PDB file of C-alpha atoms in Angstrom:
ATOM      1  CA  MET A 156    -119.994 -87.028  80.150  1.00  0.00           C
ATOM      2  CA  ARG A 157    -122.616 -88.615  77.943  1.00  0.00           C
ATOM      3  CA  PRO A 158    -126.039 -86.888  78.042  1.00  0.00           C
ATOM      4  CA  ALA A 159    -127.549 -89.896  79.832  1.00  0.00           C
ATOM      5  CA  HIS A 160    -124.888 -89.658  82.542  1.00  0.00           C
ATOM      6  CA  VAL A 161    -125.470 -85.915  82.907  1.00  0.00           C
ATOM      7  CA  CYS A 162    -129.191 -86.606  83.352  1.00  0.00           C
ATOM      8  CA  LEU A 163    -128.400 -89.241  85.998  1.00  0.00           C
ATOM      9  CA  ALA A 164    -126.153 -86.820  87.923  1.00  0.00           C
ATOM     10  CA  VAL A 165    -128.874 -84.147  87.866  1.00  0.00           C
ATOM     11  CA  LEU A 166    -131.457 -86.733  88.950  1.00  0.00           C
ATOM     12  CA  VAL A 167    -129.337 -87.744  91.943  1.00  0.00           C
ATOM     13  CA  ALA A 168    -128.955 -84.077  92.948  1.00  0.00           C
ATOM     14  CA  ALA A 169    -132.731 -83.646  92.623  1.00  0.00           C
ATOM     15  CA  VAL A 170    -133.426 -86.740  94.742  1.00  0.00           C
ATOM     16  CA  TRP A 171    -131.050 -85.513  97.430  1.00  0.00           C
ATOM     17  CA  GLY A 172    -132.459 -81.969  97.320  1.00  0.00           C
ATOM     18  CA  VAL A 173    -136.102 -83.046  97.528  1.00  0.00           C
ATOM     19  CA  ASN A 174    -135.050 -85.344 100.368  1.00  0.00           C
ATOM     20  CA  PHE A 175    -135.019 -82.377 102.740  1.00  0.00           C
ATOM     21  CA  THR A 176    -138.649 -81.625 101.979  1.00  0.00           C
ATOM     22  CA  VAL A 177    -139.508 -85.302 102.529  1.00  0.00           C
ATOM     23  CA  ILE A 178    -137.692 -85.220 105.869  1.00  0.00           C
ATOM     24  CA  GLU A 179    -139.838 -82.286 106.973  1.00  0.00           C
ATOM     25  CA  VAL A 180    -142.966 -84.254 106.102  1.00  0.00           C
ATOM     26  CA  GLY A 181    -141.633 -87.327 107.889  1.00  0.00           C
ATOM     27  CA  LEU A 182    -140.951 -85.332 111.048  1.00  0.00           C
ATOM     28  CA  ASP A 183    -144.701 -84.704 111.251  1.00  0.00           C
ATOM     29  CA  HIS A 184    -145.143 -88.477 111.636  1.00  0.00           C
ATOM     30  CA  PHE A 185    -142.135 -89.574 113.719  1.00  0.00           C
ATOM     31  CA  PRO A 186    -139.885 -88.278 116.493  1.00  0.00           C
ATOM     32  CA  PRO A 187    -136.587 -87.257 114.840  1.00  0.00           C
ATOM     33  CA  LEU A 188    -134.301 -89.945 116.268  1.00  0.00           C
ATOM     34  CA  LEU A 189    -136.822 -92.711 115.592  1.00  0.00           C
ATOM     35  CA  PHE A 190    -137.252 -91.414 112.025  1.00  0.00           C
ATOM     36  CA  SER A 191    -133.486 -91.489 111.507  1.00  0.00           C
ATOM     37  CA  ALA A 192    -133.272 -95.027 112.907  1.00  0.00           C
ATOM     38  CA  LEU A 193    -136.028 -96.216 110.562  1.00  0.00           C
ATOM     39  CA  ARG A 194    -134.213 -94.617 107.628  1.00  0.00           C
ATOM     40  CA  PHE A 195    -131.115 -96.723 108.204  1.00  0.00           C
ATOM     41  CA  LEU A 196    -133.032 -99.864 109.122  1.00  0.00           C
ATOM     42  CA  VAL A 197    -134.972 -99.809 105.851  1.00  0.00           C
ATOM     43  CA  ALA A 198    -131.837 -98.849 103.876  1.00  0.00           C
ATOM     44  CA  ALA A 199    -129.891-101.768 105.348  1.00  0.00           C
ATOM     45  CA  LEU A 200    -132.571-104.461 105.074  1.00  0.00           C
ATOM     46  CA  PRO A 201    -132.737-106.456 102.915  1.00  0.00           C
ATOM     47  CA  ALA A 202    -129.961-104.787 100.878  1.00  0.00           C
ATOM     48  CA  VAL A 203    -127.225-105.969 103.258  1.00  0.00           C
ATOM     49  CA  PHE A 204    -127.917-109.546 102.153  1.00  0.00           C
ATOM     50  CA  LEU A 205    -127.592-108.615  98.467  1.00  0.00           C
ATOM     51  CA  VAL A 206    -124.435-106.473  98.251  1.00  0.00           C
ATOM     52  CA  GLY A 207    -121.958-109.057  99.517  1.00  0.00           C
ATOM     53  CA  PRO A 208    -119.542-108.838 102.461  1.00  0.00           C
ATOM     54  CA  PRO A 209    -117.888-105.542 103.474  1.00  0.00           C
ATOM     55  CA  LYS A 210    -114.926-104.538 101.331  1.00  0.00           C
ATOM     56  CA  VAL A 211    -113.194-102.402 103.980  1.00  0.00           C
ATOM     57  CA  ALA A 212    -112.202-102.972 107.600  1.00  0.00           C
ATOM     58  CA  TRP A 213    -114.995-102.906 110.172  1.00  0.00           C
ATOM     59  CA  LYS A 214    -113.334-100.051 112.084  1.00  0.00           C
ATOM     60  CA  TRP A 215    -114.090 -97.744 109.154  1.00  0.00           C
ATOM     61  CA  ILE A 216    -117.668 -98.979 108.809  1.00  0.00           C
ATOM     62  CA  VAL A 217    -118.330 -98.442 112.518  1.00  0.00           C
ATOM     63  CA  GLY A 218    -116.549 -95.070 112.567  1.00  0.00           C
ATOM     64  CA  VAL A 219    -118.462 -93.699 109.589  1.00  0.00           C
ATOM     65  CA  GLY A 220    -121.703 -95.253 110.844  1.00  0.00           C
ATOM     66  CA  LEU A 221    -121.392 -93.393 114.145  1.00  0.00           C
ATOM     67  CA  ALA A 222    -120.158 -90.085 112.700  1.00  0.00           C
ATOM     68  CA  LEU A 223    -122.494 -89.984 109.700  1.00  0.00           C
ATOM     69  CA  GLY A 224    -125.478 -92.054 110.790  1.00  0.00           C
ATOM     70  CA  VAL A 225    -125.786 -91.268 114.488  1.00  0.00           C
ATOM     71  CA  ALA A 226    -124.165 -87.836 114.849  1.00  0.00           C
ATOM     72  CA  LYS A 227    -124.763 -86.153 111.483  1.00  0.00           C
ATOM     73  CA  PHE A 228    -128.258 -87.400 110.728  1.00  0.00           C
ATOM     74  CA  GLY A 229    -129.312 -87.365 114.372  1.00  0.00           C
ATOM     75  CA  LEU A 230    -128.370 -83.703 114.705  1.00  0.00           C
ATOM     76  CA  LEU A 231    -129.864 -82.842 111.304  1.00  0.00           C
ATOM     77  CA  PHE A 232    -133.233 -84.423 112.093  1.00  0.00           C
ATOM     78  CA  ILE A 233    -133.347 -82.883 115.580  1.00  0.00           C
ATOM     79  CA  GLY A 234    -132.384 -79.482 114.147  1.00  0.00           C
ATOM     80  CA  MET A 235    -135.100 -79.641 111.514  1.00  0.00           C
ATOM     81  CA  ASP A 236    -137.600 -80.817 114.118  1.00  0.00           C
ATOM     82  CA  ALA A 237    -136.588 -77.776 116.208  1.00  0.00           C
ATOM     83  CA  GLY A 238    -137.673 -75.468 113.391  1.00  0.00           C
ATOM     84  CA  MET A 239    -134.819 -75.315 110.907  1.00  0.00           C
ATOM     85  CA  PRO A 240    -136.451 -75.084 107.440  1.00  0.00           C
ATOM     86  CA  GLY A 241    -135.737 -77.926 105.029  1.00  0.00           C
ATOM     87  CA  GLY A 242    -134.616 -75.661 102.183  1.00  0.00           C
ATOM     88  CA  LEU A 243    -132.201 -73.750 104.388  1.00  0.00           C
ATOM     89  CA  SER A 244    -130.940 -77.033 105.858  1.00  0.00           C
ATOM     90  CA  SER A 245    -130.058 -78.306 102.377  1.00  0.00           C
ATOM     91  CA  LEU A 246    -128.007 -75.150 101.887  1.00  0.00           C
ATOM     92  CA  VAL A 247    -126.289 -74.920 105.275  1.00  0.00           C
ATOM     93  CA  LEU A 248    -125.215 -78.573 105.176  1.00  0.00           C
ATOM     94  CA  GLN A 249    -122.980 -77.775 102.205  1.00  0.00           C
ATOM     95  CA  ILE A 250    -120.587 -76.161 104.691  1.00  0.00           C
ATOM     96  CA  GLN A 251    -119.465 -79.772 105.254  1.00  0.00           C
ATOM     97  CA  ALA A 252    -116.990 -79.173 102.418  1.00  0.00           C
ATOM     98  CA  VAL A 253    -115.301 -76.483 104.509  1.00  0.00           C
ATOM     99  CA  PHE A 254    -115.232 -78.668 107.617  1.00  0.00           C
ATOM    100  CA  THR A 255    -113.777 -81.501 105.543  1.00  0.00           C
ATOM    101  CA  ALA A 256    -111.010 -79.244 104.234  1.00  0.00           C
ATOM    102  CA  LEU A 257    -110.260 -77.924 107.752  1.00  0.00           C
ATOM    103  CA  PHE A 258    -110.144 -81.413 109.257  1.00  0.00           C
ATOM    104  CA  ALA A 259    -107.861 -82.508 106.405  1.00  0.00           C
ATOM    105  CA  VAL A 260    -105.461 -79.730 107.406  1.00  0.00           C
ATOM    106  CA  VAL A 261    -105.518 -80.692 111.091  1.00  0.00           C
ATOM    107  CA  LEU A 262    -105.705 -84.481 110.845  1.00  0.00           C
ATOM    108  CA  LEU A 263    -104.017 -85.255 107.528  1.00  0.00           C
ATOM    109  CA  GLY A 264    -101.506 -82.420 107.378  1.00  0.00           C
ATOM    110  CA  GLU A 265    -102.776 -81.066 104.061  1.00  0.00           C
ATOM    111  CA  ARG A 266    -101.996 -77.495 103.084  1.00  0.00           C
ATOM    112  CA  PRO A 267    -104.928 -75.642 101.512  1.00  0.00           C
ATOM    113  CA  THR A 268    -104.214 -73.611  98.388  1.00  0.00           C
ATOM    114  CA  ARG A 269    -104.992 -69.908  98.315  1.00  0.00           C
ATOM    115  CA  VAL A 270    -108.047 -70.574  96.165  1.00  0.00           C
ATOM    116  CA  ARG A 271    -109.349 -73.221  98.575  1.00  0.00           C
ATOM    117  CA  ALA A 272    -108.696 -70.965 101.583  1.00  0.00           C
ATOM    118  CA  ALA A 273    -110.561 -68.133  99.844  1.00  0.00           C
ATOM    119  CA  GLY A 274    -113.429 -70.524  99.133  1.00  0.00           C
ATOM    120  CA  MET A 275    -113.644 -71.474 102.810  1.00  0.00           C
ATOM    121  CA  ALA A 276    -113.764 -67.798 103.796  1.00  0.00           C
ATOM    122  CA  VAL A 277    -116.530 -67.079 101.262  1.00  0.00           C
ATOM    123  CA  ALA A 278    -118.552 -70.109 102.398  1.00  0.00           C
ATOM    124  CA  LEU A 279    -118.192 -69.103 106.051  1.00  0.00           C
ATOM    125  CA  ALA A 280    -119.427 -65.624 105.115  1.00  0.00           C
ATOM    126  CA  GLY A 281    -122.456 -67.322 103.572  1.00  0.00           C
ATOM    127  CA  ILE A 282    -123.083 -69.171 106.836  1.00  0.00           C
ATOM    128  CA  GLY A 283    -122.948 -65.854 108.668  1.00  0.00           C
ATOM    129  CA  VAL A 284    -125.520 -64.327 106.310  1.00  0.00           C
ATOM    130  CA  ALA A 285    -127.737 -67.412 106.658  1.00  0.00           C
ATOM    131  CA  ALA A 286    -127.491 -67.165 110.457  1.00  0.00           C
ATOM    132  CA  VAL A 287    -128.583 -63.521 110.356  1.00  0.00           C
ATOM    133  CA  ASP A 288    -131.514 -64.456 108.122  1.00  0.00           C
ATOM    134  CA  GLU A 289    -132.576 -67.367 110.330  1.00  0.00           C
ATOM    135  CA  GLY A 290    -132.138 -65.289 113.490  1.00  0.00           C
ATOM    136  CA  ALA A 291    -134.548 -62.736 112.083  1.00  0.00           C
ATOM    137  CA  SER A 292    -137.215 -65.323 111.269  1.00  0.00           C
ATOM    138  CA  GLY A 293    -136.788 -68.308 113.571  1.00  0.00           C
ATOM    139  CA  PRO A 294    -134.837 -69.899 116.468  1.00  0.00           C
ATOM    140  CA  LEU A 295    -131.088 -70.243 116.063  1.00  0.00           C
ATOM    141  CA  THR A 296    -131.000 -73.563 117.956  1.00  0.00           C
ATOM    142  CA  GLY A 297    -132.007 -75.574 114.912  1.00  0.00           C
ATOM    143  CA  PHE A 298    -129.528 -73.633 112.778  1.00  0.00           C
ATOM    144  CA  ALA A 299    -126.686 -74.435 115.198  1.00  0.00           C
ATOM    145  CA  LEU A 300    -127.635 -78.125 115.233  1.00  0.00           C
ATOM    146  CA  VAL A 301    -127.511 -78.311 111.428  1.00  0.00           C
ATOM    147  CA  VAL A 302    -124.085 -76.625 111.393  1.00  0.00           C
ATOM    148  CA  ALA A 303    -122.954 -79.204 113.983  1.00  0.00           C
ATOM    149  CA  ALA A 304    -124.360 -81.916 111.715  1.00  0.00           C
ATOM    150  CA  ALA A 305    -122.226 -80.555 108.863  1.00  0.00           C
ATOM    151  CA  ALA A 306    -119.151 -80.730 111.120  1.00  0.00           C
ATOM    152  CA  CYS A 307    -119.895 -84.382 111.921  1.00  0.00           C
ATOM    153  CA  TRP A 308    -120.289 -84.995 108.201  1.00  0.00           C
ATOM    154  CA  GLY A 309    -116.810 -83.549 107.737  1.00  0.00           C
ATOM    155  CA  VAL A 310    -115.459 -86.072 110.240  1.00  0.00           C
ATOM    156  CA  SER A 311    -117.170 -88.921 108.396  1.00  0.00           C
ATOM    157  CA  ASN A 312    -115.695 -87.663 105.105  1.00  0.00           C
ATOM    158  CA  ILE A 313    -112.183 -87.915 106.550  1.00  0.00           C
ATOM    159  CA  LEU A 314    -112.900 -91.427 107.824  1.00  0.00           C
ATOM    160  CA  THR A 315    -114.328 -92.392 104.434  1.00  0.00           C
ATOM    161  CA  ARG A 316    -111.224 -91.081 102.719  1.00  0.00           C
ATOM    162  CA  LYS A 317    -109.047 -93.190 105.008  1.00  0.00           C
ATOM    163  CA  ALA A 318    -111.239 -96.229 104.330  1.00  0.00           C
ATOM    164  CA  SER A 319    -111.108 -95.687 100.522  1.00  0.00           C
ATOM    165  CA  PRO A 320    -114.054 -98.022  99.827  1.00  0.00           C
ATOM    166  CA  PRO A 321    -113.884 -99.543  96.323  1.00  0.00           C
ATOM    167  CA  ASP A 322    -117.694 -99.848  96.153  1.00  0.00           C
ATOM    168  CA  ALA A 323    -119.695 -96.853  97.412  1.00  0.00           C
ATOM    169  CA  LEU A 324    -123.018 -98.711  97.543  1.00  0.00           C
ATOM    170  CA  ASN A 325    -121.621-101.723  99.396  1.00  0.00           C
ATOM    171  CA  PHE A 326    -119.945 -99.376 101.866  1.00  0.00           C
ATOM    172  CA  MET A 327    -123.069 -97.275 102.461  1.00  0.00           C
ATOM    173  CA  ILE A 328    -125.300-100.317 102.972  1.00  0.00           C
ATOM    174  CA  TRP A 329    -122.958-101.748 105.600  1.00  0.00           C
ATOM    175  CA  VAL A 330    -122.551 -98.303 107.202  1.00  0.00           C
ATOM    176  CA  SER A 331    -126.367 -98.159 107.438  1.00  0.00           C
ATOM    177  CA  THR A 332    -126.370-101.199 109.742  1.00  0.00           C
ATOM    178  CA  VAL A 333    -124.383 -99.357 112.415  1.00  0.00           C
ATOM    179  CA  PRO A 334    -126.656 -96.425 113.457  1.00  0.00           C
ATOM    180  CA  VAL A 335    -129.895 -98.396 113.874  1.00  0.00           C
ATOM    181  CA  LEU A 336    -129.456 -99.652 117.449  1.00  0.00           C
ATOM    182  CA  PRO A 337    -127.717 -96.498 118.819  1.00  0.00           C
ATOM    183  CA  LEU A 338    -130.429 -94.275 117.326  1.00  0.00           C
ATOM    184  CA  LEU A 339    -133.208 -96.512 118.673  1.00  0.00           C
ATOM    185  CA  ALA A 340    -131.587 -96.441 122.121  1.00  0.00           C
ATOM    186  CA  LEU A 341    -131.259 -92.649 122.026  1.00  0.00           C
ATOM    187  CA  SER A 342    -134.853 -92.351 120.858  1.00  0.00           C
ATOM    188  CA  LEU A 343    -136.114 -94.458 123.756  1.00  0.00           C
ATOM    189  CA  LEU A 344    -133.989 -92.453 126.191  1.00  0.00           C
ATOM    190  CA  LEU A 345    -134.679 -88.935 124.896  1.00  0.00           C
ATOM    191  CA  GLU A 346    -138.008 -89.185 123.068  1.00  0.00           C
ATOM    192  CA  GLY A 347    -139.662 -91.883 125.162  1.00  0.00           C
ATOM    193  CA  GLY A 348    -141.038 -95.293 124.321  1.00  0.00           C
ATOM    194  CA  SER A 349    -144.614 -94.043 124.420  1.00  0.00           C
ATOM    195  CA  ALA A 350    -143.943 -91.442 121.717  1.00  0.00           C
ATOM    196  CA  ASP A 351    -142.198 -94.035 119.557  1.00  0.00           C
ATOM    197  CA  LEU A 352    -145.022 -96.548 119.936  1.00  0.00           C
ATOM    198  CA  ALA A 353    -147.640 -93.901 119.202  1.00  0.00           C
ATOM    199  CA  ALA A 354    -145.830 -92.957 115.987  1.00  0.00           C
ATOM    200  CA  LEU A 355    -145.547 -96.569 114.854  1.00  0.00           C
ATOM    201  CA  ARG A 356    -149.168 -97.374 115.700  1.00  0.00           C
ATOM    202  CA  SER A 357    -150.427 -94.376 113.741  1.00  0.00           C
ATOM    203  CA  LEU A 358    -148.239 -95.147 110.721  1.00  0.00           C
ATOM    204  CA  ASP A 359    -150.030 -94.268 107.484  1.00  0.00           C
ATOM    205  CA  ARG A 360    -149.107 -94.226 103.799  1.00  0.00           C
ATOM    206  CA  ALA A 361    -147.597 -90.767 103.982  1.00  0.00           C
ATOM    207  CA  GLY A 362    -145.362 -91.697 106.912  1.00  0.00           C
ATOM    208  CA  ALA A 363    -144.317 -94.982 105.322  1.00  0.00           C
ATOM    209  CA  GLY A 364    -143.630 -93.168 102.044  1.00  0.00           C
ATOM    210  CA  THR A 365    -141.233 -90.744 103.702  1.00  0.00           C
ATOM    211  CA  VAL A 366    -139.261 -93.610 105.247  1.00  0.00           C
ATOM    212  CA  LEU A 367    -139.056 -95.418 101.911  1.00  0.00           C
ATOM    213  CA  TYR A 368    -137.945 -92.263 100.102  1.00  0.00           C
ATOM    214  CA  VAL A 369    -135.151 -91.315 102.514  1.00  0.00           C
ATOM    215  CA  ALA A 370    -133.988 -94.949 102.751  1.00  0.00           C
ATOM    216  CA  TRP A 371    -134.273 -96.294  99.212  1.00  0.00           C
ATOM    217  CA  GLY A 372    -134.302 -93.045  97.239  1.00  0.00           C
ATOM    218  CA  ALA A 373    -131.761 -90.826  98.975  1.00  0.00           C
ATOM    219  CA  THR A 374    -129.574 -93.587 100.418  1.00  0.00           C
ATOM    220  CA  VAL A 375    -129.651 -96.713  98.245  1.00  0.00           C
ATOM    221  CA  PHE A 376    -130.355 -95.135  94.845  1.00  0.00           C
ATOM    222  CA  GLY A 377    -128.478 -91.882  95.552  1.00  0.00           C
ATOM    223  CA  PHE A 378    -125.248 -93.444  96.767  1.00  0.00           C
ATOM    224  CA  GLY A 379    -125.440 -96.272  94.261  1.00  0.00           C
ATOM    225  CA  ALA A 380    -125.863 -93.949  91.263  1.00  0.00           C
ATOM    226  CA  TRP A 381    -123.282 -91.465  92.551  1.00  0.00           C
ATOM    227  CA  GLY A 382    -120.735 -94.217  93.060  1.00  0.00           C
ATOM    228  CA  TRP A 383    -121.506 -95.598  89.595  1.00  0.00           C
ATOM    229  CA  LEU A 384    -120.813 -92.192  88.055  1.00  0.00           C
ATOM    230  CA  LEU A 385    -117.572 -91.775  90.008  1.00  0.00           C
ATOM    231  CA  ARG A 386    -116.325 -95.116  88.737  1.00  0.00           C
ATOM    232  CA  ARG A 387    -116.787 -93.917  85.147  1.00  0.00           C
ATOM    233  CA  HIS A 388    -115.779 -90.251  85.311  1.00  0.00           C
ATOM    234  CA  PRO A 389    -113.225 -88.121  87.191  1.00  0.00           C
ATOM    235  CA  ALA A 390    -114.562 -86.735  90.453  1.00  0.00           C
ATOM    236  CA  SER A 391    -113.845 -83.220  89.145  1.00  0.00           C
ATOM    237  CA  THR A 392    -116.508 -83.903  86.497  1.00  0.00           C
ATOM    238  CA  VAL A 393    -119.108 -85.460  88.809  1.00  0.00           C
ATOM    239  CA  ALA A 394    -118.729 -83.479  92.047  1.00  0.00           C
ATOM    240  CA  PRO A 395    -119.928 -80.082  90.723  1.00  0.00           C
ATOM    241  CA  PHE A 396    -123.394 -81.576  90.228  1.00  0.00           C
ATOM    242  CA  SER A 397    -123.668 -81.755  94.036  1.00  0.00           C
ATOM    243  CA  LEU A 398    -123.958 -77.959  94.051  1.00  0.00           C
ATOM    244  CA  LEU A 399    -127.439 -78.460  92.590  1.00  0.00           C
ATOM    245  CA  VAL A 400    -128.613 -80.135  95.820  1.00  0.00           C
ATOM    246  CA  PRO A 401    -129.466 -76.887  97.670  1.00  0.00           C
ATOM    247  CA  VAL A 402    -131.067 -75.519  94.484  1.00  0.00           C
ATOM    248  CA  PHE A 403    -133.484 -78.458  94.405  1.00  0.00           C
ATOM    249  CA  GLY A 404    -133.796 -78.381  98.198  1.00  0.00           C
ATOM    250  CA  MET A 405    -134.785 -74.735  98.431  1.00  0.00           C
ATOM    251  CA  THR A 406    -137.019 -74.916  95.346  1.00  0.00           C
ATOM    252  CA  SER A 407    -138.927 -78.018  96.496  1.00  0.00           C
ATOM    253  CA  ALA A 408    -139.369 -76.581  99.989  1.00  0.00           C
ATOM    254  CA  ALA A 409    -140.762 -73.368  98.502  1.00  0.00           C
ATOM    255  CA  LEU A 410    -143.105 -75.229  96.136  1.00  0.00           C
ATOM    256  CA  PHE A 411    -144.407 -77.963  98.432  1.00  0.00           C
ATOM    257  CA  LEU A 412    -144.020 -76.497 101.927  1.00  0.00           C
ATOM    258  CA  GLY A 413    -144.457 -72.799 101.194  1.00  0.00           C
ATOM    259  CA  GLU A 414    -141.078 -71.859 102.643  1.00  0.00           C
ATOM    260  CA  SER A 415    -140.149 -68.309 101.777  1.00  0.00           C
ATOM    261  CA  VAL A 416    -136.772 -67.485 100.246  1.00  0.00           C
ATOM    262  CA  THR A 417    -135.729 -64.039 101.438  1.00  0.00           C
ATOM    263  CA  PRO A 418    -133.159 -61.812  99.674  1.00  0.00           C
ATOM    264  CA  LEU A 419    -130.732 -62.559 102.530  1.00  0.00           C
ATOM    265  CA  ARG A 420    -131.198 -66.286 101.945  1.00  0.00           C
ATOM    266  CA  TRP A 421    -130.453 -65.874  98.236  1.00  0.00           C
ATOM    267  CA  CYS A 422    -127.318 -63.949  99.186  1.00  0.00           C
ATOM    268  CA  ALA A 423    -126.316 -66.711 101.596  1.00  0.00           C
ATOM    269  CA  ALA A 424    -126.947 -69.293  98.881  1.00  0.00           C
ATOM    270  CA  ALA A 425    -124.730 -67.463  96.402  1.00  0.00           C
ATOM    271  CA  LEU A 426    -121.904 -67.137  98.930  1.00  0.00           C
ATOM    272  CA  LEU A 427    -122.169 -70.733 100.156  1.00  0.00           C
ATOM    273  CA  VAL A 428    -122.413 -72.354  96.746  1.00  0.00           C
ATOM    274  CA  GLY A 429    -119.632 -70.154  95.362  1.00  0.00           C
ATOM    275  CA  GLY A 430    -117.424 -70.785  98.386  1.00  0.00           C
ATOM    276  CA  VAL A 431    -117.976 -74.545  98.287  1.00  0.00           C
ATOM    277  CA  ALA A 432    -117.188 -74.541  94.565  1.00  0.00           C
ATOM    278  CA  LEU A 433    -113.866 -72.805  95.267  1.00  0.00           C
ATOM    279  CA  THR A 434    -113.163 -75.113  98.205  1.00  0.00           C
ATOM    280  CA  SER A 435    -113.624 -78.081  95.884  1.00  0.00           C
ATOM    281  CA  VAL A 436    -111.087 -76.831  93.331  1.00  0.00           C
ATOM    282  CA  THR A 437    -108.133 -79.181  93.041  1.00  0.00           C
ATOM    283  CA  PRO A 438    -104.837 -77.677  91.877  1.00  0.00           C
ATOM    284  CA  ARG A 439    -103.526 -78.934  88.546  1.00  0.00           C
ATOM    285  CA  ARG A 440    -100.478 -81.154  88.638  1.00  0.00           C
ATOM    286  CA  PRO A 441     -98.263 -81.665  85.617  1.00  0.00           C
ATOM    287  CA  SER A 442     -98.601 -85.456  85.563  1.00  0.00           C
ATOM    288  CA  ALA A 443    -101.730 -85.897  87.673  1.00  0.00           C
ATOM    289  CA  ALA A 444    -104.213 -88.491  86.516  1.00  0.00           C
ATOM    290  CA  PRO A 445    -107.950 -88.155  87.198  1.00  0.00           C
ATOM    291  CA  VAL A 446    -107.746 -90.699  90.036  1.00  0.00           C
ATOM    292  CA  THR A 447    -105.087 -88.652  91.806  1.00  0.00           C
ATOM    293  CA  GLU A 448    -107.187 -85.539  91.352  1.00  0.00           C
ATOM    294  CA  SER A 449    -110.318 -87.167  92.743  1.00  0.00           C
ATOM    295  CA  ALA A 450    -108.584 -88.226  95.932  1.00  0.00           C
ATOM    296  CA  ARG A 451    -108.595 -84.635  97.167  1.00  0.00           C
ATOM    297  CA  LEU A 452    -112.004 -83.424  96.074  1.00  0.00           C
ATOM    298  CA  PRO A 453    -114.738 -83.051  98.724  1.00  0.00           C
ATOM    299  CA  GLY A 454    -117.709 -85.092  97.593  1.00  0.00           C
ATOM    300  CA  SER A 455    -115.582 -87.661  95.738  1.00  0.00           C
ATOM    301  CA  ARG A 456    -115.764 -91.394  96.308  1.00  0.00           C
ATOM    302  CA  SER A 457    -112.839 -91.154  98.711  1.00  0.00           C
ATOM    303  CA  GLU A 458    -114.485 -88.505 100.879  1.00  0.00           C
ATOM    304  CA  GLY A 459    -118.183 -89.273 100.855  1.00  0.00           C
ATOM    305  CA  SER A 460    -121.121 -87.902  98.922  1.00  0.00           C
ATOM    306  CA  PRO A 461    -123.269 -84.800  99.436  1.00  0.00           C
ATOM    307  CA  VAL A 462    -126.403 -86.620 100.439  1.00  0.00           C
ATOM    308  CA  GLY A 463    -129.058 -85.289 102.820  1.00  0.00           C
TER     309      GLY A 463
END
């Protein structure tokens, strides 16, 4: 990769990592489901009028919109609102690579290699260490919700692979139109109209800034730049940069929110990042081209991107 492209990949990882800190700040201004709905509303409008018509069937847009937008982000925001730290959330969500590989075995009939199976075991060990650490310092409910969010992300990755969108940004913008109404309905039902109205009436610059960051920074810029890189380089070259997301997530949470990083959490980070790296290894094939290789790599254009 050219140095400028390396810098862009690192910048995207930084934007996605810092996103978890921004989410924590945003949750001080909005109920979690309303915040998630606003994220997708602002990401979709006015971009949906600028990216052209969808380039895949609507069944894939709706499926990914529900799995990723409603289930994954809904559970993530609720889990963080329940006390799950932003830095730890950025780390635990990386277990989505393991869920993606497991779902590929069950739903697509893929056989994991020994290296990939070992990676899944190492990553799961990291989740166990992270659970022990969180159980010693906070409620496990939020932790369980974030793990569930990672599982839903795995489902959306499988759906995205089946959809095989040729344009990641176009796909993500149209996917962003799907969760808005379901999330608003769930917010009214579970969080109450009065809480939603109070949050909107008290909207200030900080609250508006968090919505703009998670919508335009993490979603529009992040997916657009990531897709641009994947169109120019093999996924095996681009995807490893996603392992920087929890590094930036944990660092920004420690710097700006004062979140502590315990020795157990560092151990969990090492196991999770190492396990995900092994899970993402694609076996060499004698005549395999980069495109063939990228089709099986978690985090590639065909499976989704590691965004928070």
